[in-house]
Coordinates of C-alpha atoms and ligand atoms in Angstrom, one line a residue:
Chain I
M218 CA 3.2 170.8 56.4
R219 CA 4.0 167.5 58.0
T220 CA 0.3 166.7 58.3
A221 CA -0.3 167.7 54.7
F222 CA 2.5 165.3 53.8
V223 CA 1.4 162.4 55.9
S224 CA -2.3 162.5 55.1
Q225 CA -1.5 162.6 51.4
L226 CA 1.0 159.8 51.8
I227 CA -1.7 157.7 53.3
K228 CA -4.0 158.3 50.3
E229 CA -1.1 157.5 47.9
A230 CA -0.3 154.3 49.8
E231 CA -3.8 153.1 49.3
Q232 CA -3.2 153.4 45.5
H233 CA 0.4 152.4 45.4
P234 CA 1.3 149.1 47.1
D235 CA 5.0 149.9 46.7
I236 CA 5.0 152.8 49.2
F237 CA 6.9 152.1 52.4
L238 CA 7.5 154.4 55.3
I239 CA 10.5 154.3 57.7
I240 CA 10.8 156.6 60.7
G241 CA 13.9 157.5 62.6
D242 CA 12.3 157.0 66.0
L243 CA 10.0 160.0 65.8
G244 CA 6.7 161.1 64.4
F245 CA 4.6 160.9 67.6
N246 CA 1.0 161.9 66.8
V247 CA 1.9 162.2 63.1
V248 CA 2.5 158.7 61.6
E249 CA 0.3 156.5 63.8
E250 CA -2.5 156.3 61.2
F251 CA -0.1 155.1 58.5
A252 CA 1.5 152.6 60.8
K253 CA -2.0 151.2 61.7
K254 CA -3.2 151.0 58.1
F255 CA -0.1 149.6 56.6
P256 CA 1.8 147.7 59.3
D257 CA 3.7 145.7 56.7
R258 CA 4.9 148.8 55.0
F259 CA 6.0 150.7 58.1
L260 CA 9.2 150.5 60.1
N261 CA 10.8 152.3 63.0
A262 CA 14.5 152.0 62.3
G263 CA 15.4 153.5 65.7
I264 CA 17.9 156.3 66.2
A265 CA 20.4 155.1 63.6
E266 CA 20.1 157.2 60.5
Q267 CA 23.0 155.9 58.5
N268 CA 21.6 152.4 58.8
M269 CA 18.1 153.7 58.1
I270 CA 19.1 155.1 54.7
G271 CA 21.1 151.9 53.8
V272 CA 18.0 149.8 54.7
A273 CA 15.8 152.1 52.6
A274 CA 18.1 151.6 49.7
G275 CA 17.9 147.9 50.1
L276 CA 14.1 147.9 50.2
A277 CA 14.0 150.2 47.2
K278 CA 16.3 147.8 45.3
E279 CA 13.6 145.2 45.9
G280 CA 10.9 147.4 44.4
Y281 CA 9.6 149.6 47.2
N282 CA 9.2 153.3 47.0
V283 CA 10.6 154.1 50.4
Y284 CA 9.9 157.3 52.4
V285 CA 12.3 158.0 55.2
Y286 CA 11.0 160.4 57.7
S287 CA 13.0 162.3 60.3
I288 CA 13.9 165.8 61.6
A289 CA 16.1 168.4 59.9
N290 CA 19.7 167.2 59.7
F291 CA 19.2 163.7 60.8
P292 CA 18.0 162.0 57.6
T293 CA 20.2 164.3 55.5
L294 CA 23.6 165.4 56.8
R295 CA 24.0 162.5 59.2
C296 CA 23.8 160.0 56.4
I297 CA 24.8 162.0 53.4
E298 CA 27.2 159.4 52.1
Q299 CA 24.5 156.7 52.2
I300 CA 22.3 159.1 50.3
R301 CA 24.9 159.8 47.7
Y302 CA 26.3 156.4 47.2
D303 CA 23.6 153.8 48.2
V304 CA 20.6 155.8 47.1
C305 CA 21.6 158.2 44.3
Y306 CA 24.4 156.3 42.6
H307 CA 22.2 153.3 42.3
N308 CA 19.3 155.6 41.3
L309 CA 16.9 154.0 43.8
S310 CA 13.4 155.2 44.7
V311 CA 14.1 156.6 48.2
K312 CA 12.3 159.7 49.3
I313 CA 14.1 161.5 52.1
V314 CA 11.6 163.6 54.1
A315 CA 13.0 166.1 56.6
V316 CA 10.6 168.1 58.8
G317 CA 11.8 171.4 60.3
A318 CA 13.4 173.3 57.3
G319 CA 15.4 176.3 58.3
Y320 CA 14.7 177.6 61.8
A321 CA 11.4 175.7 62.2
Y322 CA 12.7 174.1 65.4
G323 CA 13.8 177.6 66.6
S324 CA 14.7 177.3 70.2
L325 CA 15.9 173.7 69.9
G326 CA 19.2 175.1 68.7
S327 CA 21.7 174.6 66.0
S328 CA 21.5 170.8 66.0
H329 CA 18.0 171.2 64.8
H330 CA 18.5 174.0 62.3
A331 CA 18.4 172.8 58.8
T332 CA 20.3 175.6 57.1
E333 CA 22.9 173.9 55.0
E334 CA 21.4 170.6 53.9
M335 CA 19.7 171.9 50.8
G336 CA 23.1 173.0 49.4
M337 CA 24.7 169.7 50.2
M338 CA 21.8 167.8 48.7
R339 CA 21.7 169.8 45.5
T340 CA 25.2 168.9 44.6
I341 CA 24.4 165.1 44.5
P342 CA 23.6 163.9 40.9
D343 CA 20.2 162.5 40.2
L344 CA 18.6 163.7 43.4
V345 CA 15.5 165.8 43.0
V346 CA 15.4 168.5 45.7
A347 CA 12.0 169.7 46.6
S348 CA 11.2 172.6 49.0
P349 CA 7.4 173.3 49.2
G350 CA 6.3 176.7 50.1
D351 CA 3.0 175.8 51.8
P352 CA 0.8 172.8 52.6
I353 CA -0.8 172.9 49.2
E354 CA 2.6 172.5 47.5
A355 CA 3.6 169.9 50.0
K356 CA 0.5 167.8 49.1
A357 CA 1.1 168.2 45.3
I358 CA 4.8 167.2 45.7
T359 CA 3.8 164.2 47.8
T360 CA 1.6 163.0 45.0
L361 CA 4.3 163.6 42.4
S362 CA 6.8 161.7 44.5
A363 CA 4.5 158.7 44.8
N364 CA 4.6 158.5 41.0
Y365 CA 8.2 159.2 40.6
Q366 CA 10.8 156.5 40.3
G367 CA 14.1 157.8 41.6
P368 CA 15.7 159.6 44.6
M369 CA 14.1 162.7 45.9
Y370 CA 14.6 165.0 48.9
L371 CA 11.5 166.7 50.4
R372 CA 12.3 169.6 52.6
L373 CA 9.2 170.2 54.7
G374 CA 8.4 172.9 57.2
K375 CA 6.9 171.7 60.5
A376 CA 3.4 172.3 61.6
G377 CA 0.9 175.2 61.2
E378 CA 2.3 176.8 58.1
K379 CA -0.2 179.0 56.5
Q380 CA -1.5 178.4 53.0
V381 CA -0.3 180.8 50.3
H382 CA -2.0 179.1 47.3
T383 CA -5.8 179.3 47.1
T384 CA -6.3 176.3 44.9
S385 CA -4.7 172.9 44.7
F386 CA -2.4 171.8 41.9
D387 CA -3.8 169.4 39.3
N388 CA -0.5 168.4 37.9
M389 CA 2.8 169.7 39.3
M390 CA 5.9 168.8 37.3
I391 CA 9.4 168.5 38.6
G392 CA 11.2 171.8 38.2
D393 CA 8.1 173.9 38.0
I394 CA 8.4 177.5 39.2
V395 CA 5.0 178.7 40.2
A396 CA 3.9 182.3 39.4
L397 CA 1.8 183.8 42.2
K398 CA 1.7 187.5 41.2
Q399 CA 2.6 189.5 38.1
G400 CA 4.0 193.0 38.6
S401 CA 2.8 195.6 36.2
T402 CA 6.2 196.8 35.1
G403 CA 8.0 193.5 34.9
R404 CA 11.0 195.0 36.5
S405 CA 11.5 193.1 39.7
A406 CA 10.7 189.5 40.6
L407 CA 10.7 188.0 44.1
L408 CA 11.5 184.3 44.3
A409 CA 11.0 182.4 47.5
T410 CA 11.3 178.8 48.5
G411 CA 10.0 177.0 51.6
S412 CA 7.6 178.2 54.2
I413 CA 9.2 181.7 54.1
L414 CA 7.1 182.1 50.9
H415 CA 4.2 183.2 53.2
Y416 CA 6.2 186.1 54.6
A417 CA 7.3 187.1 51.0
N418 CA 3.6 187.2 49.9
E419 CA 2.5 189.1 53.0
F420 CA 5.3 191.6 52.7
I421 CA 4.6 192.7 49.1
S422 CA 0.8 192.8 49.8
E423 CA 1.1 194.9 52.9
K424 CA 3.6 197.3 51.4
G425 CA 1.8 197.4 48.1
I426 CA 5.0 196.6 46.2
D427 CA 4.7 196.3 42.5
T428 CA 6.6 193.1 41.8
S429 CA 6.2 189.6 40.4
L430 CA 6.2 186.8 43.0
Y431 CA 7.2 183.2 42.3
S432 CA 7.3 180.2 44.5
V433 CA 10.2 177.9 43.7
P434 CA 9.3 174.4 45.0
F435 CA 12.2 172.7 43.4
I436 CA 15.8 173.7 44.0
K437 CA 16.9 170.9 41.7
P438 CA 16.4 170.5 38.8
L439 CA 15.7 174.1 38.0
N440 CA 13.6 174.6 34.9
K441 CA 16.1 176.3 32.6
Q442 CA 13.5 177.7 30.2
Q443 CA 11.6 179.4 33.1
I444 CA 14.8 180.8 34.5
K445 CA 15.8 182.1 31.2
E446 CA 12.5 183.9 30.8
L447 CA 12.7 185.3 34.3
A448 CA 16.2 186.6 33.6
Q449 CA 15.1 188.2 30.3
K450 CA 12.0 189.8 31.8
H451 CA 13.4 191.2 35.0
N452 CA 16.4 193.3 35.7
N453 CA 16.1 192.9 39.5
I454 CA 15.6 189.4 40.9
I455 CA 15.4 188.9 44.7
V456 CA 15.7 185.4 46.1
L457 CA 14.5 184.7 49.6
E458 CA 15.3 181.4 51.3
E459 CA 15.8 180.0 54.9
H460 CA 19.2 178.6 54.2
Q461 CA 22.8 179.6 54.1
K462 CA 23.6 181.9 51.2
S463 CA 26.3 179.6 50.0
A464 CA 24.9 176.8 47.7
G465 CA 21.2 177.7 48.3
L466 CA 18.5 178.6 45.8
G467 CA 20.0 182.1 45.1
S468 CA 23.3 180.6 44.3
A469 CA 21.7 178.0 42.1
I470 CA 19.9 180.7 40.1
I471 CA 23.1 182.8 39.8
E472 CA 24.9 179.8 38.4
Q473 CA 22.2 179.2 35.8
V474 CA 22.0 182.8 34.8
S475 CA 25.7 183.1 34.6
D476 CA 26.0 180.0 32.4
M477 CA 23.3 181.4 30.1
Y478 CA 25.0 184.8 29.9
A479 CA 28.4 183.1 29.3
S480 CA 27.0 181.0 26.4
G481 CA 25.2 184.0 24.9
E482 CA 21.7 182.6 25.6
I483 CA 20.9 185.9 27.4
S484 CA 22.5 189.2 26.7
V485 CA 21.8 191.1 29.9
F486 CA 22.8 189.8 33.4
P487 CA 20.1 191.0 35.8
K488 CA 20.8 192.0 39.4
I489 CA 20.3 189.0 41.6
K490 CA 20.0 189.8 45.3
R491 CA 20.2 186.9 47.7
V492 CA 18.4 187.2 51.0
A493 CA 19.7 184.2 52.9
I494 CA 21.8 183.4 56.0
D495 CA 25.2 185.0 55.8
D496 CA 27.6 182.2 56.7
C497 CA 26.9 181.9 60.4
F498 CA 25.4 179.7 63.2
Y499 CA 22.8 181.0 65.6
H500 CA 23.2 180.0 69.2
L501 CA 20.4 182.0 70.8
S502 CA 17.1 180.7 71.7
G503 CA 14.1 182.0 69.9
S504 CA 11.1 181.3 67.7
Q505 CA 11.4 180.8 63.9
A506 CA 10.3 184.4 63.4
F507 CA 12.9 185.7 65.8
L508 CA 15.7 183.7 64.3
R509 CA 14.7 184.6 60.7
K510 CA 14.9 188.3 61.7
N511 CA 18.2 187.9 63.5
A512 CA 19.7 186.1 60.5
G513 CA 18.7 188.9 58.2
L514 CA 16.0 187.0 56.4
V515 CA 14.1 190.3 56.0
L516 CA 12.8 192.1 52.9
H517 CA 13.1 195.9 52.5
E518 CA 11.2 198.1 50.1
N519 CA 14.3 199.5 48.6
M520 CA 15.4 196.0 47.4
F521 CA 12.7 196.3 44.8
E522 CA 13.9 199.6 43.3
Chain E
M43 CA 27.0 174.6 96.3
I44 CA 25.0 171.6 97.5
T45 CA 27.0 168.7 98.8
D46 CA 24.1 166.4 99.6
S47 CA 23.3 164.4 96.5
I48 CA 19.7 163.7 97.4
V49 CA 19.0 167.4 98.1
L50 CA 20.7 168.3 94.8
A51 CA 18.8 165.7 92.8
N52 CA 15.5 166.8 94.1
A53 CA 16.3 170.5 93.4
I54 CA 17.3 169.5 89.9
R55 CA 13.9 167.8 89.4
K56 CA 11.9 170.8 90.7
H57 CA 13.8 173.3 88.6
S58 CA 13.6 171.1 85.5
V59 CA 9.8 170.8 85.8
R60 CA 9.5 174.5 86.4
M61 CA 11.7 175.3 83.3
V62 CA 9.8 173.2 80.9
Y63 CA 6.5 174.4 82.3
R64 CA 7.4 178.0 81.9
A65 CA 8.8 177.6 78.4
G66 CA 6.2 175.1 77.2
A67 CA 9.1 172.8 76.3
S68 CA 9.3 169.1 75.7
H69 CA 11.6 166.3 77.0
I70 CA 10.9 166.4 80.7
G71 CA 10.9 162.6 81.0
G72 CA 14.5 162.1 80.2
A73 CA 15.6 164.9 82.5
M74 CA 13.9 163.3 85.4
S75 CA 15.4 159.9 84.8
M76 CA 18.9 161.2 85.0
A77 CA 18.4 163.7 87.9
D78 CA 19.9 161.3 90.5
I79 CA 23.0 160.6 88.4
L80 CA 23.6 164.4 88.0
G81 CA 22.8 164.9 91.7
V82 CA 25.7 162.5 92.7
L83 CA 28.1 163.7 90.0
Y84 CA 27.8 167.4 90.8
S85 CA 27.5 167.1 94.6
S86 CA 30.6 164.9 95.2
E87 CA 32.1 163.2 92.2
L88 CA 33.1 165.7 89.7
R89 CA 36.1 168.0 90.2
Y90 CA 35.3 171.5 89.1
K91 CA 35.6 175.2 89.9
P92 CA 32.4 177.1 89.3
D93 CA 34.3 180.4 89.1
N94 CA 36.7 179.0 86.6
P95 CA 34.6 176.7 84.3
Q96 CA 37.6 176.2 82.0
W97 CA 40.0 175.1 84.8
D98 CA 42.4 172.8 83.1
N99 CA 42.2 170.0 85.6
R100 CA 38.4 169.9 85.8
D101 CA 36.7 166.6 85.2
R102 CA 34.9 166.7 81.9
F103 CA 31.2 165.9 81.8
I104 CA 29.4 165.6 78.5
L105 CA 25.6 165.3 78.3
S106 CA 25.2 163.6 75.0
K107 CA 21.4 163.3 75.3
G108 CA 21.1 167.1 74.9
H109 CA 17.3 167.2 74.9
S110 CA 17.5 166.6 78.6
C111 CA 19.4 169.9 79.1
V112 CA 17.1 171.3 81.7
A113 CA 18.5 168.9 84.3
L114 CA 22.1 169.9 83.5
Y115 CA 21.3 173.7 83.4
S116 CA 19.6 173.3 86.8
A117 CA 22.6 171.4 88.3
L118 CA 25.1 174.0 87.1
A119 CA 23.0 176.8 88.5
L120 CA 22.6 175.0 91.8
C121 CA 26.4 174.4 91.9
D122 CA 27.1 178.2 91.4
F123 CA 28.2 178.3 87.8
Y124 CA 25.6 181.1 87.4
P125 CA 22.7 182.6 89.4
I126 CA 19.7 180.4 89.7
E127 CA 17.5 183.2 88.3
H128 CA 19.2 182.7 85.0
L129 CA 17.1 179.5 84.6
D130 CA 14.1 181.8 84.1
D131 CA 15.6 182.7 80.7
Y132 CA 15.2 179.2 79.5
G133 CA 13.6 179.1 76.1
K134 CA 13.1 182.9 75.9
E135 CA 13.9 184.8 72.8
G136 CA 17.5 185.9 72.7
S137 CA 18.5 183.7 75.6
F138 CA 21.6 181.5 75.7
F139 CA 19.5 178.7 77.2
L140 CA 18.5 176.7 74.2
S141 CA 16.3 173.6 74.5
H142 CA 19.4 171.5 73.9
T143 CA 22.6 171.6 75.7
S144 CA 24.6 174.6 74.7
H145 CA 28.3 175.1 75.2
Y146 CA 27.7 178.8 75.5
I147 CA 26.5 178.1 79.0
P148 CA 29.3 178.2 81.6
G149 CA 30.1 174.6 82.8
V150 CA 28.8 173.0 79.6
E151 CA 31.6 171.3 77.7
V152 CA 29.9 170.6 74.4
S153 CA 26.7 171.3 72.6
S154 CA 24.6 168.3 71.9
G155 CA 21.1 167.6 70.5
S156 CA 22.0 165.4 67.6
L157 CA 22.2 162.0 69.3
G158 CA 25.2 159.8 69.2
H159 CA 28.0 162.4 69.2
G160 CA 29.0 162.7 72.8
L161 CA 30.8 159.4 73.4
S162 CA 33.1 160.0 70.4
M163 CA 34.0 163.5 71.7
A164 CA 34.5 162.0 75.1
V165 CA 36.9 159.5 73.7
G166 CA 38.9 162.3 72.1
M167 CA 39.0 164.3 75.4
A168 CA 40.0 161.2 77.4
L169 CA 42.7 160.3 74.9
A170 CA 44.1 163.9 75.1
G171 CA 44.2 163.5 78.9
K172 CA 46.2 160.3 78.5
I173 CA 48.6 161.8 76.0
K174 CA 49.1 164.9 78.0
K175 CA 49.4 162.9 81.3
K176 CA 46.6 164.8 83.0
D177 CA 44.6 163.3 85.7
Y178 CA 41.1 164.6 84.9
R179 CA 38.4 162.1 84.2
T180 CA 35.9 162.2 81.4
Y181 CA 32.2 161.3 81.9
V182 CA 29.6 161.0 79.3
L183 CA 25.9 160.4 79.8
V184 CA 23.8 158.9 77.0
G185 CA 20.3 157.7 76.5
D186 CA 19.4 154.1 75.9
G187 CA 17.7 155.0 72.7
E188 CA 20.7 156.9 71.8
M189 CA 22.7 153.7 72.0
N190 CA 21.0 152.8 68.7
E191 CA 23.6 155.0 67.0
G192 CA 26.4 153.0 65.5
S193 CA 28.9 155.8 66.3
N194 CA 28.7 154.8 70.0
W195 CA 29.9 151.3 69.3
E196 CA 32.7 152.6 67.0
A197 CA 33.8 154.9 69.9
M198 CA 33.8 151.9 72.3
L199 CA 36.1 150.0 70.0
L200 CA 38.6 152.8 70.0
A201 CA 38.4 153.4 73.8
T202 CA 39.3 149.7 74.2
Q203 CA 42.2 149.9 71.8
K204 CA 43.5 152.9 73.8
G205 CA 42.7 151.4 77.2
L206 CA 41.0 154.6 78.3
N207 CA 40.3 153.9 82.0
N208 CA 39.9 157.7 82.5
L209 CA 36.6 157.4 80.6
C210 CA 33.3 156.5 82.1
L211 CA 30.1 156.1 80.1
I212 CA 26.8 156.2 81.9
I213 CA 23.7 154.9 80.1
D214 CA 20.4 156.3 81.3
Y215 CA 18.5 153.0 80.8
N216 CA 14.9 154.4 81.2
K217 CA 13.5 151.8 78.7
L218 CA 11.8 154.4 76.5
Q219 CA 13.0 156.3 73.4
G220 CA 11.3 158.6 70.8
Y221 CA 8.6 156.4 69.3
G222 CA 8.3 153.5 71.7
R223 CA 10.0 151.1 74.1
T224 CA 13.6 150.5 73.8
S225 CA 12.9 146.8 74.0
E226 CA 10.6 147.0 71.0
V227 CA 12.3 149.5 68.7
L228 CA 15.8 148.1 68.7
P229 CA 16.3 145.8 71.7
L230 CA 19.6 146.4 73.4
E231 CA 19.6 143.3 75.6
P232 CA 21.8 141.7 76.8
L233 CA 23.2 145.2 77.1
S234 CA 25.8 144.6 79.8
A235 CA 27.1 141.5 78.0
K236 CA 27.4 143.5 74.8
V237 CA 29.3 146.3 76.4
Q238 CA 31.6 143.8 78.1
S239 CA 32.2 142.0 74.8
F240 CA 33.5 145.3 73.5
G241 CA 36.3 145.1 76.1
W242 CA 34.7 147.4 78.7
N243 CA 34.1 147.0 82.4
C244 CA 30.4 147.2 82.9
I245 CA 28.5 147.8 86.1
T246 CA 24.7 147.6 86.3
I247 CA 23.0 149.6 89.0
D248 CA 19.7 151.2 90.1
G249 CA 20.1 154.6 88.7
H250 CA 18.0 156.2 91.4
N251 CA 19.9 154.7 94.3
H252 CA 22.6 157.1 95.3
D253 CA 24.7 154.6 97.1
D254 CA 24.7 152.4 94.0
I255 CA 25.7 155.3 91.8
K256 CA 28.6 156.3 94.1
R257 CA 29.8 152.7 94.4
A258 CA 29.8 152.3 90.6
L259 CA 31.7 155.6 90.1
A260 CA 34.3 154.6 92.7
E261 CA 34.8 151.2 91.0
A262 CA 35.2 153.0 87.6
K263 CA 38.0 155.1 89.1
Q264 CA 39.8 152.0 90.3
T265 CA 39.5 150.1 87.0
T266 CA 42.8 149.8 85.1
G267 CA 43.4 149.2 81.4
K268 CA 39.8 149.7 80.2
S269 CA 36.9 152.1 80.2
T270 CA 33.9 151.6 82.4
A271 CA 30.2 151.7 81.4
I272 CA 27.5 152.1 84.0
V273 CA 24.2 150.8 82.9
A274 CA 21.8 152.8 85.1
N275 CA 18.4 151.3 85.3
T276 CA 16.0 154.2 85.6
V277 CA 12.4 155.3 85.1
K278 CA 11.6 158.0 82.6
G279 CA 9.8 160.8 84.4
K280 CA 11.0 159.6 87.8
G281 CA 9.5 161.5 90.7
V282 CA 6.2 162.6 89.2
S283 CA 3.6 159.9 89.3
Y284 CA 1.8 160.7 86.1
M285 CA 5.0 161.1 84.1
E286 CA 6.7 157.9 85.1
D287 CA 7.3 155.4 82.3
E288 CA 5.0 157.3 79.9
L289 CA 6.2 158.1 76.4
L290 CA 3.8 161.1 76.3
W291 CA 6.2 163.0 78.6
H292 CA 8.9 162.9 76.0
Y293 CA 6.8 165.4 74.2
R294 CA 4.3 167.1 76.4
S295 CA 4.7 170.1 78.6
P296 CA 2.8 170.2 81.8
N297 CA -0.2 172.6 82.1
E298 CA -0.7 174.6 85.2
Q299 CA -2.6 171.9 87.1
E300 CA -0.1 169.3 86.2
Y301 CA 2.8 171.6 87.1
N302 CA 1.3 172.2 90.6
Q303 CA 0.8 168.5 91.1
A304 CA 4.4 167.8 90.0
I305 CA 5.8 170.3 92.4
K306 CA 3.6 169.0 95.2
E307 CA 4.8 165.4 94.7
L308 CA 8.5 166.6 94.5
E309 CA 8.2 168.5 97.7
L310 CA 7.2 165.5 99.8
Ligands
TPP638 C1 20.6 161.9 65.6 C2 19.2 162.2 66.1 N1 18.2 161.5 65.7 C3 16.9 161.7 66.2 C4 16.8 162.6 67.2 C5 15.4 162.9 67.7 N2 15.2 162.5 69.1 C6 15.4 163.3 70.1 S1 15.2 162.6 71.6 C7 14.9 161.1 70.9 C8 14.7 159.9 71.7 C9 15.9 159.7 72.6 O1 15.7 158.5 73.4 P1 16.8 158.2 74.5 O2 18.2 158.3 74.0 O3 16.4 156.9 75.2 O4 16.6 159.4 75.5 P2 15.6 159.6 76.8 O5 14.6 158.5 76.7 O6 16.4 159.4 78.0 O7 15.0 160.9 76.7 C10 14.9 161.2 69.5 C11 14.7 160.1 68.5 C12 17.9 163.4 67.6 N3 17.8 164.3 68.5 N4 19.1 163.1 67.1

């Protein structure tokens, strides 16, 4: 996903002279081409993430659309106050790009597991939180972000994620929930965000499960109309994400549905099952697949009944 | 238990290369640059009991540049905290040996991996030692790139305010960081003068010369009223010709041929 992002960003930077890229002392074999093509719009801010976000806010205030690129928790949690106050409160065009969503950096351990940051980011007003499910979505969101004025968080996988979509997006809009499969009965719907989308898709195909499948590339804002339709159409919604249960996508959907139910917009409250990390850290070494399994990010056929 | 620092340092290097080779892991360069420092610390300087890693009076050692964990894991195995065969588990599924320093390993004080945390924790531990009138010392090893993080400089201010002479910071000054040369990314020079201006005692040494390292650690122990920083001039990848001073070896894992050559060079 990081290559999908960077190669699209280079294309966008050719069109948009305001695009600026800051790295936090990483991106070896990833960002070189950008740095070479646009030396005046590239900066290595060193290993100093709080300063990096502040500087990005300053550049954005002077008219740049600034992309800040680092790993997992470093451009997010490490500098969350700069994000909240400098970037979001001033509504500046800073795009925070984190590679290594969830357990993508598996055996590197908890310092590199991005499993809480989505929840923290989605509580900050005016911040768009994007979590592409495959390289095609990553590319579309990169284009969208290049044309969007305002703060945004891009939660990317790492490298080698498989494609789920077969065609590219012409026009992705913020908040879009993307239908991938329609079940015949309309009873259950599986929603996934991030690169675990691929597993969701494989699982239902292999087991021949009759369910709808949606990719949710935006955790915030959620498209209320789409959520309403989903809740009205399905009485069993399963939400899969590589993140803590608390404050993740599943929680966000429950909140929305609950509000709609409380206000009378919907009359039935569907079952909503969250498949997410159950409030714990993992301190064992292992691949992303191993850690997902250990953390219980696994689908079962009976969930769809 | 190995009491010869040179023997220990060399064994650390060999095991470190073997671990990253077997696991296909990164970050060998920074493990090699600090091997001599660990060799001296664990052969003669630190006070510890391998059969009682939580011994109250042990000296505290924090590896803040947690990506260089293979060197510390090797040192601890070689100093009998656990059997050397355990190093074979490094990077395996379900193993406690993560690719960043993990406090689930006996002898490891704190987990690290997010840079710029260790010195602040070390200040806390040294301060507790002062308040409780304990005579353990606290050592913390950081990278030169890691010194970009403002948190280190905040910690230095507090250490000075508290006069923490039981605290010793060692900077592995190997002149490379994640995406370039330290002198180009965020130049630290004049580093020693900066550190001194924060109220610290600062000693600059050749971080591969064991006599130098020993002398500096002894001076740190004698220093009153302030903390000591040792600026250790080192070479990233030290000991393996093709790794030395090459950014590539922050990322790359040796292939079979490279591994064999590395071991051959380290055996001489
Ligand atoms: C807070 C934080 N930001 C970024 C990184 C990614 N990173 C890992 S190692 C490294 C370079 C470290 O350079 P240095 O401290 O000089 O270590 P050494 O050269 O000794 O390996 C970077 C940027 C990180 N681990 N933590």
